[in-house]
Amino acid sequence: MALLELRNVVKDYVSDGQRVRAVDGISLAVAAGEFVAVIGRSGCGKSTLLNLAGAMDFPSSGDVFIDGQKTSGASDQQLTQLRRSKVGFVFQSFQLLHTLSAVENVELPLLLAGRPKAREHALSRLHSVHLEVLEHRFPHQLSGGQMQRVAIARALINSPKVLLADEPTGNLDTSTGSAILEILLRLTREQNTATIIVTHSAEAAEIADLVITLRDGKIAGIKRK
Ligand SMILES: Nc1ncnc2c1ncn2[C@@H]1O[C@H](COP(=O)(O)OP(=O)(O)OP(=O)(O)O)[C@@H](O)[C@H]1O
Ligand SMILES: [Mg+2]
């Protein structure tokens, strides 16, 4: 069964009285352990699609199912709960808290959820991205690639079913980006997440199980490995 499923999903935005159809009837199923790359020109709807897939927003029509749970019709509280328990997000700009050390950034979601052994779990996640020795460094004392590894460890701290990354290598040089892609692919297999990454990287498209090209909010091409 797919961990993530979109059925004929549409998303309209209205700005200045104009309707923009950012996502225009997308259907997609991502299985556990599957790594999907989404590519396409600026403005074609990639980030919008990711936000819908991660329950950050509701579709205007159609349905999104995360581990079998439908996002539309859920209350804000249910949606927040769904997001916290099932979705991990990684961003181009890392989005770490700068006053917290690496390990504190990673353990924060567990502390907020009142879960036990937060430190122990956070250290093991840092270990899985090979950063345990830098646990007490603050973000400004880390390289871009190291910051992104901290962000990946944080995204995976709640053992999410769905892992979403919006241009995770966009701020990194090619070889650092390459290492980050390898980590994302390995963790997708190890943790059995349904993973979607938005990317401009040719390498990402090469290693992905499935490459989806978007154009004007629609799927213009699908390439399976
Ligand atoms: N909150 C919003 N309000 C109005 N329009 C929006 C909003 N967010 C996105 N859009 C529009 O929806 C379309 C898709 O935007 P989206 O951010 O998904 O593109 P993208 O493929 O991620 O682009 P990029 O590669 O530049 O990040 C664009 O036309 C954009 O202007
Ligand atoms: Mg975008």
XYZ file of C-alpha atoms and ligand atoms in Angstrom:
257
model
C 0.000 0.000 0.000
C 1.175 3.512 -0.751
C 2.234 5.541 2.287
C 1.478 8.703 0.390
C -1.272 9.064 -2.156
C -2.633 12.017 -4.099
C -5.863 11.592 -6.017
C -6.661 14.168 -8.632
C -5.369 16.970 -6.437
C -5.999 20.593 -7.400
C -4.745 23.702 -5.593
C -5.913 27.186 -6.462
C -4.534 30.377 -5.005
C -6.219 33.696 -5.355
C -4.042 36.775 -5.457
C -5.157 40.247 -6.591
C -8.511 38.768 -7.523
C -6.820 36.419 -9.983
C -7.047 32.675 -9.608
C -3.811 30.780 -9.999
C -4.095 27.030 -10.429
C -0.771 25.999 -8.874
C -1.517 22.263 -8.942
C -3.850 21.006 -11.621
C -5.145 17.477 -11.166
C -2.211 15.429 -9.915
C -2.482 11.769 -8.961
C 0.493 10.003 -7.471
C 1.242 7.114 -5.127
C 4.518 6.672 -3.258
C 5.316 3.384 -1.530
C 7.437 2.735 1.554
C 11.133 2.946 0.725
C 10.483 4.715 -2.577
C 12.481 7.794 -3.604
C 10.709 10.207 -5.952
C 12.253 13.301 -7.552
C 10.052 16.153 -8.764
C 11.531 18.499 -11.334
C 10.263 21.385 -13.456
C 10.611 25.099 -14.104
C 10.194 27.776 -11.477
C 6.505 28.333 -10.726
C 5.308 24.968 -12.078
C 3.903 23.964 -8.676
C 6.639 21.859 -7.062
C 6.583 23.467 -3.611
C 2.802 23.619 -3.632
C 2.677 19.898 -4.359
C 5.086 19.181 -1.518
C 3.081 21.284 0.920
C -0.070 19.402 0.007
C 1.733 16.069 0.380
C 2.963 17.098 3.831
C -0.411 18.307 5.151
C 0.909 21.858 5.358
C -2.103 22.891 3.312
C -5.412 21.475 2.043
C -6.115 20.787 -1.609
C -8.880 22.866 -3.254
C -10.235 19.579 -4.561
C -9.098 15.987 -4.695
C -7.625 14.053 -1.786
C -4.291 13.524 -0.123
C -3.767 10.409 2.020
C -0.822 10.145 4.387
C -0.438 6.600 5.684
C -4.109 6.108 4.848
C -5.306 9.283 6.604
C -7.080 11.864 4.489
C -5.971 15.473 5.046
C -9.094 17.230 3.809
C -11.871 17.335 6.343
C -9.364 17.076 9.212
C -9.410 19.789 11.890
C -6.361 22.032 12.311
C -5.470 20.074 15.412
C -5.737 16.732 13.626
C -3.676 18.079 10.760
C -0.945 19.292 13.103
C -0.945 15.912 14.797
C -0.767 14.114 11.446
C 2.121 16.300 10.339
C 4.029 15.845 13.592
C 3.639 12.098 13.694
C 3.918 11.154 10.027
C 5.841 13.791 8.086
C 9.460 14.936 8.060
C 10.381 18.112 6.156
C 13.788 19.250 4.895
C 14.245 22.722 3.388
C 16.761 24.378 1.109
C 17.580 26.893 3.840
C 17.947 24.193 6.557
C 15.771 26.166 9.024
C 17.683 25.246 12.148
C 17.233 27.222 15.357
C 20.429 29.200 15.744
C 20.413 29.434 19.522
C 20.281 25.645 19.875
C 23.136 23.202 19.377
C 22.980 20.446 16.765
C 21.683 17.832 19.184
C 19.182 20.284 20.724
C 17.797 21.061 17.275
C 17.319 17.368 16.587
C 15.725 16.511 19.935
C 13.358 19.495 19.966
C 10.412 17.769 18.240
C 10.589 14.961 20.810
C 10.738 17.396 23.724
C 7.749 19.292 22.336
C 5.848 16.020 22.037
C 6.821 15.127 25.621
C 8.524 11.932 24.538
C 11.097 10.197 26.778
C 14.800 9.653 26.012
C 14.918 12.595 23.634
C 18.681 13.056 23.949
C 19.417 9.392 23.340
C 17.236 9.308 20.204
C 18.669 12.585 18.925
C 22.226 11.266 19.279
C 21.346 8.112 17.419
C 19.833 10.152 14.569
C 22.943 12.334 14.433
C 24.923 9.123 14.287
C 22.937 7.989 11.251
C 24.047 11.135 9.404
C 27.625 10.755 10.730
C 27.517 13.890 12.884
C 27.605 12.574 16.425
C 30.997 14.151 17.116
C 29.615 17.611 16.340
C 26.577 17.302 18.594
C 27.363 20.389 20.698
C 28.207 22.720 17.818
C 25.824 25.556 17.012
C 24.583 25.986 13.434
C 26.996 28.894 12.767
C 29.862 26.542 13.617
C 28.796 24.024 10.970
C 29.220 23.903 7.199
C 26.169 24.003 4.917
C 26.349 20.268 4.327
C 26.627 19.611 8.062
C 23.658 21.895 8.774
C 21.619 20.011 6.210
C 22.567 16.717 7.872
C 21.348 18.089 11.216
C 18.099 19.114 9.502
C 17.720 15.606 8.043
C 18.332 14.037 11.463
C 15.650 16.354 12.883
C 13.206 15.537 10.080
C 13.577 11.839 10.889
C 13.460 12.072 14.685
C 9.785 11.085 14.883
C 10.268 8.155 12.481
C 7.963 9.728 9.895
C 6.283 7.661 7.189
C 6.688 10.458 4.659
C 9.901 12.417 4.057
C 9.682 15.584 1.958
C 12.570 17.786 0.873
C 12.291 21.039 -1.090
C 15.559 21.601 -2.978
C 17.639 20.105 -0.160
C 20.868 20.614 -2.113
C 19.977 24.055 -3.506
C 22.380 25.898 -1.187
C 25.209 23.390 -1.422
C 28.094 22.823 -3.799
C 27.909 19.794 -6.081
C 29.952 17.344 -4.046
C 28.317 18.301 -0.744
C 24.919 18.069 -2.436
C 25.842 14.669 -3.725
C 26.629 13.444 -0.205
C 23.274 14.792 1.030
C 21.422 12.962 -1.758
C 23.161 9.726 -0.844
C 22.135 10.169 2.786
C 18.518 10.859 1.798
C 18.420 7.796 -0.434
C 20.022 5.536 2.186
C 17.660 6.752 4.924
C 14.663 6.295 2.629
C 15.613 2.626 2.266
C 16.611 2.112 5.918
C 13.621 3.894 7.428
C 11.204 2.809 4.710
C 9.872 6.304 4.176
C 7.893 7.456 1.161
C 10.259 10.215 0.012
C 9.708 13.076 -2.399
C 12.391 15.580 -3.187
C 12.019 18.675 -5.308
C 15.258 19.243 -7.130
C 17.158 20.894 -9.937
C 19.937 18.384 -9.546
C 20.475 16.034 -12.474
C 22.089 13.611 -10.080
C 18.978 13.472 -7.898
C 16.905 12.659 -10.938
C 19.391 9.939 -11.802
C 19.276 8.105 -8.470
C 15.504 8.454 -7.967
C 13.173 5.475 -8.441
C 10.707 7.763 -10.137
C 11.188 11.177 -11.742
C 8.152 13.372 -12.212
C 8.290 16.427 -14.429
C 5.711 19.118 -13.696
C 4.521 21.737 -16.153
C 1.875 24.325 -15.290
C 0.742 22.282 -12.294
C 0.325 19.085 -14.292
C 2.427 15.961 -14.629
C 4.131 16.345 -18.004
C 6.324 13.281 -17.727
C 6.999 10.245 -15.551
C 10.189 8.264 -15.761
C 10.601 5.086 -13.756
C 14.044 3.634 -13.201
N 0.519 31.630 -1.373
C 0.367 31.841 -2.681
N -0.528 32.732 -3.148
C -0.705 32.940 -4.472
N -0.030 32.284 -5.422
C 0.897 31.390 -5.029
C 1.135 31.112 -3.652
N 2.097 30.164 -3.579
C 2.436 29.868 -4.832
N 1.701 30.588 -5.725
C 1.768 30.501 -7.204
O 1.554 29.138 -7.546
C 2.417 28.753 -8.611
C 3.285 27.585 -8.159
O 4.170 28.017 -7.141
P 5.227 27.052 -6.457
O 5.840 27.798 -5.328
O 4.582 25.771 -6.128
O 6.291 26.838 -7.631
P 7.674 26.063 -7.662
O 7.609 25.076 -8.754
O 8.008 25.560 -6.292
O 8.721 27.210 -8.084
P 10.261 27.424 -7.659
O 11.082 26.453 -8.468
O 10.540 28.840 -8.070
O 10.391 27.223 -6.179
C 3.198 29.998 -8.986
O 2.541 30.607 -10.054
C 3.128 30.861 -7.741
O 3.201 32.223 -8.068
Mg 9.521 26.012 -4.911
